[in-house]
Short mmCIF file of C-alpha atoms and ligand atoms in Angstrom, two decimals:
data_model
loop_
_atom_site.label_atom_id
_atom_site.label_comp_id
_atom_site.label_asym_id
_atom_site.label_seq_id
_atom_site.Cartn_x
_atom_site.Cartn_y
_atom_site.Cartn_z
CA UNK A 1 93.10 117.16 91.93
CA UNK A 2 95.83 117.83 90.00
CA UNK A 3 99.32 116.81 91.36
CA UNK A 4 103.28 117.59 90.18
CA UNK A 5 105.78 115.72 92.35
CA UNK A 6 109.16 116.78 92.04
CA UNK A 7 111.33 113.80 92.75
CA UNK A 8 108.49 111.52 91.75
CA UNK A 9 110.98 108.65 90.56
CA UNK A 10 112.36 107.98 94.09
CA UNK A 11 111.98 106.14 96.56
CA UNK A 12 109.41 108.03 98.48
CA UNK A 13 108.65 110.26 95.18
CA UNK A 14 107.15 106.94 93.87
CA UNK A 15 105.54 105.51 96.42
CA UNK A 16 103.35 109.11 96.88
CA UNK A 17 103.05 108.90 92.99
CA UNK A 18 101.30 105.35 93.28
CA UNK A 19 99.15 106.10 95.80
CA UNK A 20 97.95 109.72 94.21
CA UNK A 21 97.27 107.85 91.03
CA UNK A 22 95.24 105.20 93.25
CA UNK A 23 92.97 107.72 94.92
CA UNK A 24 92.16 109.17 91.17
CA UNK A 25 94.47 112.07 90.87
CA UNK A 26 96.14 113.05 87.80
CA UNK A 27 99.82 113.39 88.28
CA UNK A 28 102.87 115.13 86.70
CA UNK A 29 106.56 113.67 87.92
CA UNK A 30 109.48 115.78 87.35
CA UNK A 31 112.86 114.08 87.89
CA UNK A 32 116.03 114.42 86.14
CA UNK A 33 116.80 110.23 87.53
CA UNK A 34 120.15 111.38 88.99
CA UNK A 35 119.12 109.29 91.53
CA UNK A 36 115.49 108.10 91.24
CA UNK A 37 114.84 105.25 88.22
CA UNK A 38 111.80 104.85 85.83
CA UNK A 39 112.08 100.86 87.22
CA UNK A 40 110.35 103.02 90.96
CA UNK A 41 107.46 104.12 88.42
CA UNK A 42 106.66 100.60 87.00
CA UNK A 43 103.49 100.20 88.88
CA UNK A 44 102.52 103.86 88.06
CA UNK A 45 103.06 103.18 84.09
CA UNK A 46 100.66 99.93 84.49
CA UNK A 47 97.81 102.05 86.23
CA UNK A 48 98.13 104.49 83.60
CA UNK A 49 97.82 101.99 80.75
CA UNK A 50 94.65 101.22 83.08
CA UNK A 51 93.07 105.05 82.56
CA UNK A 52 95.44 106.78 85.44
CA UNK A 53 96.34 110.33 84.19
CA UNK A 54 100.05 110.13 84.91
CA UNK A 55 103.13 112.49 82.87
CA UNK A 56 106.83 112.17 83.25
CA UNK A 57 109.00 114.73 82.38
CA UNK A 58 112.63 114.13 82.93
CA UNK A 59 113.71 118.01 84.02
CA UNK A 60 116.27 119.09 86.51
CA UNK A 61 114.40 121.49 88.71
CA UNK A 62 117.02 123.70 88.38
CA UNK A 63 115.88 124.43 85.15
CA UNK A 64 113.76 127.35 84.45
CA UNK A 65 111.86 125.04 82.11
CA UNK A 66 110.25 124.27 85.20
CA UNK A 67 108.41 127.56 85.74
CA UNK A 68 106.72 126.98 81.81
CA UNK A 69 106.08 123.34 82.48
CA UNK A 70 104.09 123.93 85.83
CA UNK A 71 102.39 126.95 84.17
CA UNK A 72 101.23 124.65 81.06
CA UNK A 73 100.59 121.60 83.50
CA UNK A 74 98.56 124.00 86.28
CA UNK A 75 98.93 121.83 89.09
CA UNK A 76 96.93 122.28 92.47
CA UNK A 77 99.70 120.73 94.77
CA UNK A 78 103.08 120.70 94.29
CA UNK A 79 105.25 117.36 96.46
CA UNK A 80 108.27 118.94 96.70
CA UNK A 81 110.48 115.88 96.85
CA UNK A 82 113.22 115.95 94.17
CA UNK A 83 116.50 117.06 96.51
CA UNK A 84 120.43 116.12 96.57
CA UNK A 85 119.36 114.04 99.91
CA UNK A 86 123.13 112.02 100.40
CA UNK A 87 124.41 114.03 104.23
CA UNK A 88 127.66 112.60 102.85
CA UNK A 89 127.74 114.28 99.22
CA UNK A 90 126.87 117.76 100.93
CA UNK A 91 130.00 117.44 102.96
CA UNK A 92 132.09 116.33 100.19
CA UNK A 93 130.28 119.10 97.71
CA UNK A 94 128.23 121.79 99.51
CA UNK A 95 128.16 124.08 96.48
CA UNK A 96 126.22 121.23 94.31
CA UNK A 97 123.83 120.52 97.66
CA UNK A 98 122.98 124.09 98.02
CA UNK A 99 122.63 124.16 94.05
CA UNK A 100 120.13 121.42 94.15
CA UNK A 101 118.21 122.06 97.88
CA UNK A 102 118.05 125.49 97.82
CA UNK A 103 118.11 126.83 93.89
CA UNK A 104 116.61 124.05 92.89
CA UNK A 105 113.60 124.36 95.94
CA UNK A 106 113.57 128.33 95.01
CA UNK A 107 112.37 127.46 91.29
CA UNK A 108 109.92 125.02 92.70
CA UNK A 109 108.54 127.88 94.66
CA UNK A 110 108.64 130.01 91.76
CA UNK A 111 106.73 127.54 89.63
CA UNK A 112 103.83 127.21 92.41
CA UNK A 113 103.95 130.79 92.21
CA UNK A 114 103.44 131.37 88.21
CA UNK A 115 101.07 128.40 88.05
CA UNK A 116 98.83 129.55 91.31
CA UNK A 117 99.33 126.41 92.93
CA UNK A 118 97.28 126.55 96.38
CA UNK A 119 100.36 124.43 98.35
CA UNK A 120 103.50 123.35 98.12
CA UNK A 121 104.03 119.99 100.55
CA UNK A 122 107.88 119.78 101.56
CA UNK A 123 110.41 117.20 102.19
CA UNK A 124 112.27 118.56 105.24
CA UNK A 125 114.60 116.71 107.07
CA UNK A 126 113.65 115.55 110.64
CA UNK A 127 116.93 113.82 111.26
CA UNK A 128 119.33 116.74 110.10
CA UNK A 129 117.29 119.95 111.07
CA UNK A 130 117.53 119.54 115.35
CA UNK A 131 120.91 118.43 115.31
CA UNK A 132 122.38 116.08 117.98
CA UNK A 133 119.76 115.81 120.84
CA UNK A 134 120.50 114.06 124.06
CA UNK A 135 118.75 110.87 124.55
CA UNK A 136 116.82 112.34 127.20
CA UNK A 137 115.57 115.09 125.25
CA UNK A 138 114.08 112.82 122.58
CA UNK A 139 111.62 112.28 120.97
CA UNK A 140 112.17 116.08 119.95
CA UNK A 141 109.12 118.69 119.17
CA UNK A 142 109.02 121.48 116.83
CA UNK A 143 109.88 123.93 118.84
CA UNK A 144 113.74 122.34 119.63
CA UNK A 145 116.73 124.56 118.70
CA UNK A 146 117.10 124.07 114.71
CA UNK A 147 121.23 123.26 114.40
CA UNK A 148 121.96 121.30 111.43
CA UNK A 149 125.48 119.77 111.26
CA UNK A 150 125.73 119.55 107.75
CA UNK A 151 125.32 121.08 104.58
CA UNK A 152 122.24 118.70 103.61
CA UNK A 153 121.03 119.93 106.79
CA UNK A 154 120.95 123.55 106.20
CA UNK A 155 120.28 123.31 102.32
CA UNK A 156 116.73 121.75 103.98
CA UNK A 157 116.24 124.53 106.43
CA UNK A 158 116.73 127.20 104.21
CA UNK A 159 114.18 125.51 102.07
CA UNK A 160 111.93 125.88 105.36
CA UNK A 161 113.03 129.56 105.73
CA UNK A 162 111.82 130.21 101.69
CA UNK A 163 108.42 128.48 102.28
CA UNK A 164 107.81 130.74 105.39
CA UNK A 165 109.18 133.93 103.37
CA UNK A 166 106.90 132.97 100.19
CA UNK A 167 104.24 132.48 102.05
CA UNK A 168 104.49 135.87 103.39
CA UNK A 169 105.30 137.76 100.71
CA UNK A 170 103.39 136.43 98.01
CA UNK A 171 100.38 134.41 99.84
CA UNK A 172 101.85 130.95 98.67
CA UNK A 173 100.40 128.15 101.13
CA UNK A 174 102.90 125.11 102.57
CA UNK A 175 103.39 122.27 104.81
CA UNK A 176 106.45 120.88 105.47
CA UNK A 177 107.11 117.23 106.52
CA UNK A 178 110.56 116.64 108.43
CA UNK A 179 110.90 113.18 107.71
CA UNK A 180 113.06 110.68 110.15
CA UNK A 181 114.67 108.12 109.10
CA UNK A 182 112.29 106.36 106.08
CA UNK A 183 112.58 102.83 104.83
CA UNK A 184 110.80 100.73 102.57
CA UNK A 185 110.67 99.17 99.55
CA UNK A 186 112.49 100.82 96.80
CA UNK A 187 115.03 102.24 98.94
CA UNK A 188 118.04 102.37 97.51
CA UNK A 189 120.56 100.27 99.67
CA UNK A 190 123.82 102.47 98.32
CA UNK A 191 122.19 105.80 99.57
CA UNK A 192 123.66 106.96 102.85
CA UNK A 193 120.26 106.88 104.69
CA UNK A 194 119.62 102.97 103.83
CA UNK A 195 121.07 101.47 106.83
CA UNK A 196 117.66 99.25 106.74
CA UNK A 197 117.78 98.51 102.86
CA UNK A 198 121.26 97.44 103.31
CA UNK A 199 121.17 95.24 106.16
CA UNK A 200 117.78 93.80 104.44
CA UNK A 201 120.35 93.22 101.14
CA UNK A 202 123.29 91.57 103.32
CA UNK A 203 120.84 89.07 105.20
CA UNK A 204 118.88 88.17 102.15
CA UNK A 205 122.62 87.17 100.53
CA UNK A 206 124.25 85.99 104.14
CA UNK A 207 126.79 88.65 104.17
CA UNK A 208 127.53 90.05 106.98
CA UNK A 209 125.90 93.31 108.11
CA UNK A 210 128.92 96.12 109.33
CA UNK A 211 127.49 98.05 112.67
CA UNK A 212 129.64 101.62 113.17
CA UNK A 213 130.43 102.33 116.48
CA UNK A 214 129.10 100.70 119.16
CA UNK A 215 125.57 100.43 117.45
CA UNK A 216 124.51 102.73 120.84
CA UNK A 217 123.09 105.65 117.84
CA UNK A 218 119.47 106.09 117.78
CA UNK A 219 117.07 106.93 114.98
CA UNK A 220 113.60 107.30 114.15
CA UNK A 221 112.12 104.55 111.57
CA UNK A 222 109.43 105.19 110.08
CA UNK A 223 107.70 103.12 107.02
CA UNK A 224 107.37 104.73 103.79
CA UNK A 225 103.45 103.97 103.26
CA UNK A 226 102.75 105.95 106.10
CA UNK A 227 105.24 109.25 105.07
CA UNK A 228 103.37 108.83 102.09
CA UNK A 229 100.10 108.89 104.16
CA UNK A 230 101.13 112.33 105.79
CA UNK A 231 102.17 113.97 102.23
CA UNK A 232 98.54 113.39 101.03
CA UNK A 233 96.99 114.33 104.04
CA UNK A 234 99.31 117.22 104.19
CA UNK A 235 98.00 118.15 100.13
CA UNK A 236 94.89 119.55 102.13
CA UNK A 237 95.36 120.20 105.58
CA UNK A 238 97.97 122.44 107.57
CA UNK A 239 98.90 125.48 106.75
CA UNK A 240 102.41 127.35 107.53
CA UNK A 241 103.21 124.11 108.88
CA UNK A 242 105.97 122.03 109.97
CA UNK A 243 105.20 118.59 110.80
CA UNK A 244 107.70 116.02 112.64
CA UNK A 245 106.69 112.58 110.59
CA UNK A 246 108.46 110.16 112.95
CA UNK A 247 107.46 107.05 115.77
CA UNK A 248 108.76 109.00 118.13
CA UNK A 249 110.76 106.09 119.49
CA UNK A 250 114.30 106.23 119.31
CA UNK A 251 115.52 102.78 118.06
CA UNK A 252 119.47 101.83 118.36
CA UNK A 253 121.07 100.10 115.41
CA UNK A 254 122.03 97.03 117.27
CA UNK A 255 118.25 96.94 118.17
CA UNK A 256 117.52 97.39 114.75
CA UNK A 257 119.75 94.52 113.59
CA UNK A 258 118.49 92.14 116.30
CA UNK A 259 115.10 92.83 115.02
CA UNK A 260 115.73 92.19 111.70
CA UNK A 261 117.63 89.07 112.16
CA UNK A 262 114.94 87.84 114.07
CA UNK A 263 112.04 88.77 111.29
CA UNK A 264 114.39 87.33 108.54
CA UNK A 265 115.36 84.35 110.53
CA UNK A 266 119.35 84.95 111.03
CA UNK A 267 121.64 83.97 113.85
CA UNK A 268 124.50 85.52 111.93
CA UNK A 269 125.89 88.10 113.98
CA UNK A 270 127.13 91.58 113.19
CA UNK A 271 130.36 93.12 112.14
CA UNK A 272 131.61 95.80 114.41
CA UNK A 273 133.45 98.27 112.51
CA UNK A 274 134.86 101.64 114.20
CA UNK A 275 132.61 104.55 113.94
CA UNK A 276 132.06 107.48 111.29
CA UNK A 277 132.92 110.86 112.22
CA UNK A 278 130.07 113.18 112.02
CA UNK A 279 127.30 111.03 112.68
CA UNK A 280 124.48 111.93 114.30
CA UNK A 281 124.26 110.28 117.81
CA UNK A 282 120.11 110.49 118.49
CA UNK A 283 116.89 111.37 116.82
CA UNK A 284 113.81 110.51 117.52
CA UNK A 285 110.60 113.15 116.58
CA UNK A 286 107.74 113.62 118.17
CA UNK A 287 104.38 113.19 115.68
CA UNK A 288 102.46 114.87 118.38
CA UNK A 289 101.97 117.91 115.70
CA UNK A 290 101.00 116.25 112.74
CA UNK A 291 98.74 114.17 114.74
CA UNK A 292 96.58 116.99 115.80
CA UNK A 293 97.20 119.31 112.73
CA UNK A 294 97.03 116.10 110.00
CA UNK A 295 95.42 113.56 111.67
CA UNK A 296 98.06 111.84 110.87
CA UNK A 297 100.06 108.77 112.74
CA UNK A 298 102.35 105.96 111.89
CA UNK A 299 100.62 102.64 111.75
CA UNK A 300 103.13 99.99 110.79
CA UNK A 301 105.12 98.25 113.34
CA UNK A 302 108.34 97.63 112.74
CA UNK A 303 108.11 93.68 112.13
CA UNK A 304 105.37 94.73 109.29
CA UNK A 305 107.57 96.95 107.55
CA UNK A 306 110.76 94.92 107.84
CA UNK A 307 108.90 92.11 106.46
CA UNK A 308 107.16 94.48 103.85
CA UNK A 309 111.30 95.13 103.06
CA UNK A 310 112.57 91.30 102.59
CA UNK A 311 109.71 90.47 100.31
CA UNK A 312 110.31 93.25 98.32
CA UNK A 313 114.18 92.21 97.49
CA UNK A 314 114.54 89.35 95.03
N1 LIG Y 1 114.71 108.81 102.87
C1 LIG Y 1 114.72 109.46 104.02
O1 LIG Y 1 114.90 108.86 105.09
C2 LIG Y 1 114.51 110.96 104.07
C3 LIG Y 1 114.56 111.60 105.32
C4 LIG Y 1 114.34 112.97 105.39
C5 LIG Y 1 114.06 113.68 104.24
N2 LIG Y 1 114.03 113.04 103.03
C6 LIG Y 1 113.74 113.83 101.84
O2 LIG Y 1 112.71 113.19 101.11
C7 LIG Y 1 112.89 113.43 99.71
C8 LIG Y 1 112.89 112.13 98.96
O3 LIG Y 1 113.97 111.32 99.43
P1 LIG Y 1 114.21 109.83 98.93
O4 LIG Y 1 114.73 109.06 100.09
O5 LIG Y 1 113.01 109.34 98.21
O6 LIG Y 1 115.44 110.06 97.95
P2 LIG Y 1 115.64 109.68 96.41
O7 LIG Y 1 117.06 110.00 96.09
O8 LIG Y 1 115.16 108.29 96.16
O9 LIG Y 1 114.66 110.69 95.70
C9 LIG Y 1 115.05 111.97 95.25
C10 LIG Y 1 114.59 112.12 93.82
O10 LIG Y 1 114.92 113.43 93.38
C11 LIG Y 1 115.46 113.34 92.07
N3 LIG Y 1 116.33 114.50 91.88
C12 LIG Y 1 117.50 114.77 92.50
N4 LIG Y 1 118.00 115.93 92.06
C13 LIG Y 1 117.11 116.42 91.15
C14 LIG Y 1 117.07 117.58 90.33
N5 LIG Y 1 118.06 118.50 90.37
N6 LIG Y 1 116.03 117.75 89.51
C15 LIG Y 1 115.03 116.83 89.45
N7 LIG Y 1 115.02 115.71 90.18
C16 LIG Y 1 116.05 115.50 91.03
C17 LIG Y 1 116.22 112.02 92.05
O11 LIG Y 1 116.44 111.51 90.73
C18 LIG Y 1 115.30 111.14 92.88
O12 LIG Y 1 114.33 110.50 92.04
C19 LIG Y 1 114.19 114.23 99.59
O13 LIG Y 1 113.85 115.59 99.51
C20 LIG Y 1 114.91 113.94 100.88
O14 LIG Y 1 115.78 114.98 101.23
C21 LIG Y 1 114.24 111.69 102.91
#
């Protein structure tokens, strides 16, 4: 199979990259490393010194360069991936968001279009597209209200609305993943959605870790091997489908740093700072969907993956 993932120098762009290359695909990364690095595809550049069939092409996907390249590179799947994904920066700029998430998704769909590709697999946004839930409405299905509170949030759902539409109108096939809250290695620990890469950072050095609010919020962690598990399974089942990749357990953030102190080996305790306006208060998604539609469920407990996180940081 051939493979072109948009956003392929990120942090989850990479690790899907990596682990296409490993089951013997050939792959095609388009990124314009705004915020992704060339350092995420290190491993990626080895296997293909090893006889991995792997192409980078710096492009914004803005560009309608994009269209020719997919046409020329005539990938099966397309990994949507590549997205303005800082909630923060579409609040402070909602034009350049919208630019980004939904022109930038629209010329993706109009290169799987040109170049017949048989799906596009989509980065949605689990954590931004249902809103604020109350706790005992969690973990949240499909089928809850959609009410994004930010721009990020509907940038992402009008991507979902454009897959549906495409799909539709010009037989294009798509799943779409709404992702909680991922973490891993090669997160970036100054992105907005790193609480776990930034804790992991302040430990490692003995700074202290800041908590907002009363550390009461709730989110869905879920490690990035596995996401990456449910985009390949996603390249060839599902169809029309959105997926909720999440534990399904909603975990606080003073739970979270408790845990991590623990796996690291900290007594240092946390800095209680007062909280941000506009953040989300729970999440948590149900995987019952992309269980029985992907066969697809997260594997790696929480200790695994922090641990997975502190060896990773040098
Ligand atoms: N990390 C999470 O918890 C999370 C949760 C829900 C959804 N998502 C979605 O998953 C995807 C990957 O997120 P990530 O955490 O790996 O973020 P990331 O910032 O590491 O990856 C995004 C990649 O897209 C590239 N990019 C940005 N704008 C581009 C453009 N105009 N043209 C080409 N490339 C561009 C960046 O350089 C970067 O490599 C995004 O679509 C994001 O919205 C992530």
């Amino acid at each position: 199979m051939r493979a072109l993932v948009t956003g392929g120098a990120g942090f989850i762009g990479s690790t899907l990259v990596d682990r296409l290359l490993a089951e013997g695909h050939a792959v095609d990364v388009v990124d314009d490393l705004s915020t992704g690095s060339l350092a995420n595809l290190a491993s990626a550049r080895i296997a293909a010194t090893q006889g991995a069939e792997l192409s980078v092409h710096q492009l914004d996907i803005r560009h309608p360069e994009l269209v020719e390249l997919a046409v020329r590179r005539s990938p099966d799947v397309i990994y949507h991936l590549a997205a303005q994904a800082d909630v923060r920066v579409s609040v402070a700029r909602p034009v350049f968001d919208a630019e980004v998430n939904v022109i930038g998704t629209l010329q993706v769909l109009e290169a799987a279009r040109a170049c017949s590709a048989s799906k596009v697999v989509f980065a949605a946004s689990g954590g931004t597209l249902y809103g604020d839930a109350d706790l005992e409405e969690l973990p949240v299905d499909e089928r809850h209200e959609r009410r994004p509170l930010s721009p990020y949030g509907v940038s992402k759902l009008t991507g979902l609305n454009y897959l549906a539409m495409y799909r539709e109108l010009h037989q294009l096939e798509y799943v779409a993943l709404a992702l909680g809250n991922v973490y891993g290695p090669r997160q970036d620990p100054h992105g907005e959605a790193g609480v776990i890469a930034i804790f992991a950072g302040n430990l490692k050095a003995g700074a202290p870790c800041t908590i907002y609010g009363d550390g009461c919020q709730t989110r869905d962690f879920v490690f990035v091997d596995d996401v990456v598990d449910a985009f390949v399974r996603a390249g060839s089942r599902g169809s029309g489908l959105i997926a909720n990749i999440g534990t399904g357990v909603p975990v606080s953030v003073n739970e979270l740093y408790a845990t991590m102190a623990r796996v690291y080996g900290s007594d240092a305790a946390p800095r209680h700072v007062p909280a941000r306006p506009g953040e989300l208060r729970n999440n948590a998604l149900d995987p019952g969907r992309a269980s029985l539609y992907l066969g697809w469920q997260p594997w790696t407990s929480m200790e695994d993956g922090l641990r997975a996180v502190f060896t990773s940081i040098s």
